[in-house]
């Protein structure tokens, strides 16, 4: 796509992306010291974390809004997969090195990375990689159903 034929930037989606990013930060910050809090503070942190849990579904919906209107090519899907897989493998290796450094020895690193997230919060990248592989089916469904079903 040339710059002149590129669709205009959707500022609402950009705003949603910023909000979702801030909410992910709230989730990670509010989880610190959960067990050390008194009842009053626990309820406050629990409320903030509960409100912020909409962040990950928001990221998936933003991805859908941006990708379901485009016809995916094998090249485009491959590019997207590499943009996810390279950081996933790099962060997994860093976590495995850290685990080894802290005495949590792990063997067969490749199998650990292939079988699932090495660290819990990396699950999002595995899920997104699956969505990208399944994207042609999702786009075909989206393009061949009535607008009312698309909205649903």
PDB file of C-alpha atoms in Angstrom:
ATOM      1  CA  UNK A   1       0.000   0.000   0.000  1.00  0.00           C
ATOM      2  CA  UNK A   2       1.398   3.405  -0.899  1.00  0.00           C
ATOM      3  CA  UNK A   3       1.242   6.230   1.645  1.00  0.00           C
ATOM      4  CA  UNK A   4      -1.407   8.039  -0.415  1.00  0.00           C
ATOM      5  CA  UNK A   5      -3.700   4.990  -0.441  1.00  0.00           C
ATOM      6  CA  UNK A   6      -3.199   4.137   3.231  1.00  0.00           C
ATOM      7  CA  UNK A   7      -6.366   4.399   5.290  1.00  0.00           C
ATOM      8  CA  UNK A   8      -6.556   7.428   7.573  1.00  0.00           C
ATOM      9  CA  UNK A   9      -5.316   6.955  11.133  1.00  0.00           C
ATOM     10  CA  UNK A  10      -8.064   6.027  13.562  1.00  0.00           C
ATOM     11  CA  UNK A  11      -7.478   8.233  16.596  1.00  0.00           C
ATOM     12  CA  UNK A  12     -10.144   6.406  18.599  1.00  0.00           C
ATOM     13  CA  UNK A  13      -8.187   3.155  18.262  1.00  0.00           C
ATOM     14  CA  UNK A  14      -4.979   4.972  19.175  1.00  0.00           C
ATOM     15  CA  UNK A  15      -6.693   6.332  22.298  1.00  0.00           C
ATOM     16  CA  UNK A  16      -7.971   2.858  23.175  1.00  0.00           C
ATOM     17  CA  UNK A  17      -4.440   1.497  22.762  1.00  0.00           C
ATOM     18  CA  UNK A  18      -3.071   4.128  25.182  1.00  0.00           C
ATOM     19  CA  UNK A  19      -5.840   3.370  27.700  1.00  0.00           C
ATOM     20  CA  UNK A  20      -5.248  -0.386  27.415  1.00  0.00           C
ATOM     21  CA  UNK A  21      -1.501   0.134  27.913  1.00  0.00           C
ATOM     22  CA  UNK A  22      -2.109   2.198  31.057  1.00  0.00           C
ATOM     23  CA  UNK A  23      -4.515  -0.453  32.347  1.00  0.00           C
ATOM     24  CA  UNK A  24      -1.889  -3.176  31.850  1.00  0.00           C
ATOM     25  CA  UNK A  25       0.473  -1.049  33.937  1.00  0.00           C
ATOM     26  CA  UNK A  26      -2.233  -0.770  36.617  1.00  0.00           C
ATOM     27  CA  UNK A  27      -2.594  -4.569  36.650  1.00  0.00           C
ATOM     28  CA  UNK A  28       1.135  -5.110  37.100  1.00  0.00           C
ATOM     29  CA  UNK A  29       1.599  -2.356  39.686  1.00  0.00           C
ATOM     30  CA  UNK A  30      -1.472  -3.211  41.756  1.00  0.00           C
ATOM     31  CA  UNK A  31      -0.485  -6.867  42.076  1.00  0.00           C
ATOM     32  CA  UNK A  32       2.639  -6.045  44.102  1.00  0.00           C
ATOM     33  CA  UNK A  33       2.364  -6.995  47.749  1.00  0.00           C
ATOM     34  CA  UNK A  34      -1.209  -8.285  47.536  1.00  0.00           C
ATOM     35  CA  UNK A  35      -0.746 -10.609  50.485  1.00  0.00           C
ATOM     36  CA  UNK A  36       0.872  -7.984  52.728  1.00  0.00           C
ATOM     37  CA  UNK A  37      -2.059  -5.596  52.764  1.00  0.00           C
ATOM     38  CA  UNK A  38      -4.718  -5.003  55.336  1.00  0.00           C
ATOM     39  CA  UNK A  39      -8.334  -5.616  54.414  1.00  0.00           C
ATOM     40  CA  UNK A  40      -9.048  -1.987  53.479  1.00  0.00           C
ATOM     41  CA  UNK A  41      -6.055  -1.727  51.128  1.00  0.00           C
ATOM     42  CA  UNK A  42      -6.741  -5.172  49.700  1.00  0.00           C
ATOM     43  CA  UNK A  43     -10.216  -4.093  48.592  1.00  0.00           C
ATOM     44  CA  UNK A  44      -8.854  -0.932  46.973  1.00  0.00           C
ATOM     45  CA  UNK A  45      -6.168  -2.830  45.073  1.00  0.00           C
ATOM     46  CA  UNK A  46      -8.639  -5.546  44.111  1.00  0.00           C
ATOM     47  CA  UNK A  47     -11.048  -2.910  42.752  1.00  0.00           C
ATOM     48  CA  UNK A  48      -8.320  -1.242  40.657  1.00  0.00           C
ATOM     49  CA  UNK A  49      -7.063  -4.550  39.337  1.00  0.00           C
ATOM     50  CA  UNK A  50     -10.592  -5.713  38.498  1.00  0.00           C
ATOM     51  CA  UNK A  51     -11.351  -2.538  36.545  1.00  0.00           C
ATOM     52  CA  UNK A  52      -8.037  -2.825  34.692  1.00  0.00           C
ATOM     53  CA  UNK A  53      -8.652  -6.434  33.567  1.00  0.00           C
ATOM     54  CA  UNK A  54     -10.435  -5.104  30.480  1.00  0.00           C
ATOM     55  CA  UNK A  55      -6.995  -4.224  29.044  1.00  0.00           C
ATOM     56  CA  UNK A  56      -6.137  -7.535  27.391  1.00  0.00           C
ATOM     57  CA  UNK A  57      -9.538  -8.015  25.707  1.00  0.00           C
ATOM     58  CA  UNK A  58      -9.204  -4.410  24.510  1.00  0.00           C
ATOM     59  CA  UNK A  59      -5.888  -5.229  22.839  1.00  0.00           C
ATOM     60  CA  UNK A  60      -7.459  -8.240  21.091  1.00  0.00           C
ATOM     61  CA  UNK A  61     -10.422  -6.126  19.933  1.00  0.00           C
ATOM     62  CA  UNK A  62      -8.101  -3.408  18.625  1.00  0.00           C
ATOM     63  CA  UNK A  63      -6.161  -6.051  16.681  1.00  0.00           C
ATOM     64  CA  UNK A  64      -9.422  -7.374  15.254  1.00  0.00           C
ATOM     65  CA  UNK A  65     -10.607  -3.907  14.250  1.00  0.00           C
ATOM     66  CA  UNK A  66      -7.345  -3.282  12.429  1.00  0.00           C
ATOM     67  CA  UNK A  67      -6.891  -6.693  10.795  1.00  0.00           C
ATOM     68  CA  UNK A  68     -10.354  -8.027   9.910  1.00  0.00           C
ATOM     69  CA  UNK A  69     -10.885  -5.483   7.143  1.00  0.00           C
ATOM     70  CA  UNK A  70      -7.677  -6.452   5.304  1.00  0.00           C
ATOM     71  CA  UNK A  71      -7.091  -9.459   3.085  1.00  0.00           C
ATOM     72  CA  UNK A  72      -4.213 -11.323   4.719  1.00  0.00           C
ATOM     73  CA  UNK A  73      -1.366 -12.629   2.623  1.00  0.00           C
ATOM     74  CA  UNK A  74       1.043 -15.369   3.625  1.00  0.00           C
ATOM     75  CA  UNK A  75       3.849 -12.791   3.570  1.00  0.00           C
ATOM     76  CA  UNK A  76       1.960 -10.375   5.846  1.00  0.00           C
ATOM     77  CA  UNK A  77       1.068 -13.142   8.303  1.00  0.00           C
ATOM     78  CA  UNK A  78       4.688 -14.334   8.301  1.00  0.00           C
ATOM     79  CA  UNK A  79       5.901 -10.800   9.034  1.00  0.00           C
ATOM     80  CA  UNK A  80       3.453 -10.466  11.918  1.00  0.00           C
ATOM     81  CA  UNK A  81       4.481 -13.866  13.314  1.00  0.00           C
ATOM     82  CA  UNK A  82       8.169 -12.894  13.247  1.00  0.00           C
ATOM     83  CA  UNK A  83       7.363  -9.620  15.016  1.00  0.00           C
ATOM     84  CA  UNK A  84       5.859 -11.713  17.825  1.00  0.00           C
ATOM     85  CA  UNK A  85       8.106 -14.784  17.803  1.00  0.00           C
ATOM     86  CA  UNK A  86      11.432 -12.972  17.975  1.00  0.00           C
ATOM     87  CA  UNK A  87      10.578 -11.031  21.169  1.00  0.00           C
ATOM     88  CA  UNK A  88       8.871 -14.139  22.577  1.00  0.00           C
ATOM     89  CA  UNK A  89      11.972 -16.285  22.136  1.00  0.00           C
ATOM     90  CA  UNK A  90      14.296 -13.505  23.328  1.00  0.00           C
ATOM     91  CA  UNK A  91      12.286 -12.837  26.512  1.00  0.00           C
ATOM     92  CA  UNK A  92      11.845 -16.552  27.142  1.00  0.00           C
ATOM     93  CA  UNK A  93      15.597 -17.058  26.939  1.00  0.00           C
ATOM     94  CA  UNK A  94      16.203 -14.112  29.256  1.00  0.00           C
ATOM     95  CA  UNK A  95      13.736 -15.534  31.777  1.00  0.00           C
ATOM     96  CA  UNK A  96      15.329 -18.979  31.537  1.00  0.00           C
ATOM     97  CA  UNK A  97      18.755 -17.420  32.131  1.00  0.00           C
ATOM     98  CA  UNK A  98      17.352 -15.579  35.130  1.00  0.00           C
ATOM     99  CA  UNK A  99      15.761 -18.764  36.462  1.00  0.00           C
ATOM    100  CA  UNK A 100      19.095 -20.559  36.102  1.00  0.00           C
ATOM    101  CA  UNK A 101      20.851 -17.674  37.881  1.00  0.00           C
ATOM    102  CA  UNK A 102      18.389 -17.868  40.788  1.00  0.00           C
ATOM    103  CA  UNK A 103      18.828 -21.620  41.117  1.00  0.00           C
ATOM    104  CA  UNK A 104      15.686 -22.777  39.307  1.00  0.00           C
ATOM    105  CA  UNK A 105      17.518 -24.991  36.868  1.00  0.00           C
ATOM    106  CA  UNK A 106      15.560 -25.828  33.732  1.00  0.00           C
ATOM    107  CA  UNK A 107      16.568 -28.364  31.126  1.00  0.00           C
ATOM    108  CA  UNK A 108      15.520 -28.521  27.464  1.00  0.00           C
ATOM    109  CA  UNK A 109      14.866 -24.835  26.962  1.00  0.00           C
ATOM    110  CA  UNK A 110      13.527 -25.256  23.445  1.00  0.00           C
ATOM    111  CA  UNK A 111      10.813 -27.659  24.618  1.00  0.00           C
ATOM    112  CA  UNK A 112       9.864 -25.251  27.417  1.00  0.00           C
ATOM    113  CA  UNK A 113       9.465 -22.359  24.960  1.00  0.00           C
ATOM    114  CA  UNK A 114       7.495 -24.442  22.433  1.00  0.00           C
ATOM    115  CA  UNK A 115       5.167 -25.971  25.040  1.00  0.00           C
ATOM    116  CA  UNK A 116       3.995 -22.718  26.575  1.00  0.00           C
ATOM    117  CA  UNK A 117       4.959 -19.501  28.290  1.00  0.00           C
ATOM    118  CA  UNK A 118       8.180 -19.671  30.263  1.00  0.00           C
ATOM    119  CA  UNK A 119       6.873 -16.779  32.375  1.00  0.00           C
ATOM    120  CA  UNK A 120       3.160 -16.368  32.973  1.00  0.00           C
ATOM    121  CA  UNK A 121       2.645 -12.983  31.384  1.00  0.00           C
ATOM    122  CA  UNK A 122       4.095 -14.127  28.050  1.00  0.00           C
ATOM    123  CA  UNK A 123       0.841 -16.018  27.375  1.00  0.00           C
ATOM    124  CA  UNK A 124      -0.439 -13.015  25.406  1.00  0.00           C
ATOM    125  CA  UNK A 125       2.221 -13.478  22.730  1.00  0.00           C
ATOM    126  CA  UNK A 126       1.314 -17.167  22.335  1.00  0.00           C
ATOM    127  CA  UNK A 127      -2.359 -16.248  22.001  1.00  0.00           C
ATOM    128  CA  UNK A 128      -1.627 -13.488  19.487  1.00  0.00           C
ATOM    129  CA  UNK A 129       0.546 -15.829  17.404  1.00  0.00           C
ATOM    130  CA  UNK A 130      -2.411 -18.241  17.258  1.00  0.00           C
ATOM    131  CA  UNK A 131      -4.773 -15.454  16.217  1.00  0.00           C
ATOM    132  CA  UNK A 132      -2.412 -14.466  13.399  1.00  0.00           C
ATOM    133  CA  UNK A 133      -2.269 -18.038  12.104  1.00  0.00           C
ATOM    134  CA  UNK A 134      -6.072 -18.239  12.238  1.00  0.00           C
ATOM    135  CA  UNK A 135      -6.483 -14.761  10.674  1.00  0.00           C
ATOM    136  CA  UNK A 136      -7.400 -15.908   7.121  1.00  0.00           C
ATOM    137  CA  UNK A 137     -10.352 -17.883   8.518  1.00  0.00           C
ATOM    138  CA  UNK A 138     -11.475 -14.960  10.682  1.00  0.00           C
ATOM    139  CA  UNK A 139     -11.225 -12.501   7.772  1.00  0.00           C
ATOM    140  CA  UNK A 140     -13.163 -14.829   5.447  1.00  0.00           C
ATOM    141  CA  UNK A 141     -15.900 -15.202   8.056  1.00  0.00           C
ATOM    142  CA  UNK A 142     -15.993 -11.448   8.654  1.00  0.00           C
ATOM    143  CA  UNK A 143     -16.261 -10.657   4.934  1.00  0.00           C
ATOM    144  CA  UNK A 144     -19.003 -13.191   4.191  1.00  0.00           C
ATOM    145  CA  UNK A 145     -21.493 -12.544   6.962  1.00  0.00           C
ATOM    146  CA  UNK A 146     -24.136  -9.889   7.285  1.00  0.00           C
ATOM    147  CA  UNK A 147     -23.123  -6.591   8.951  1.00  0.00           C
ATOM    148  CA  UNK A 148     -25.408  -7.428  11.888  1.00  0.00           C
ATOM    149  CA  UNK A 149     -23.508 -10.682  12.468  1.00  0.00           C
ATOM    150  CA  UNK A 150     -20.199  -8.818  12.163  1.00  0.00           C
ATOM    151  CA  UNK A 151     -21.354  -6.440  14.875  1.00  0.00           C
ATOM    152  CA  UNK A 152     -22.295  -9.387  17.079  1.00  0.00           C
TER     153      UNK A 152
END
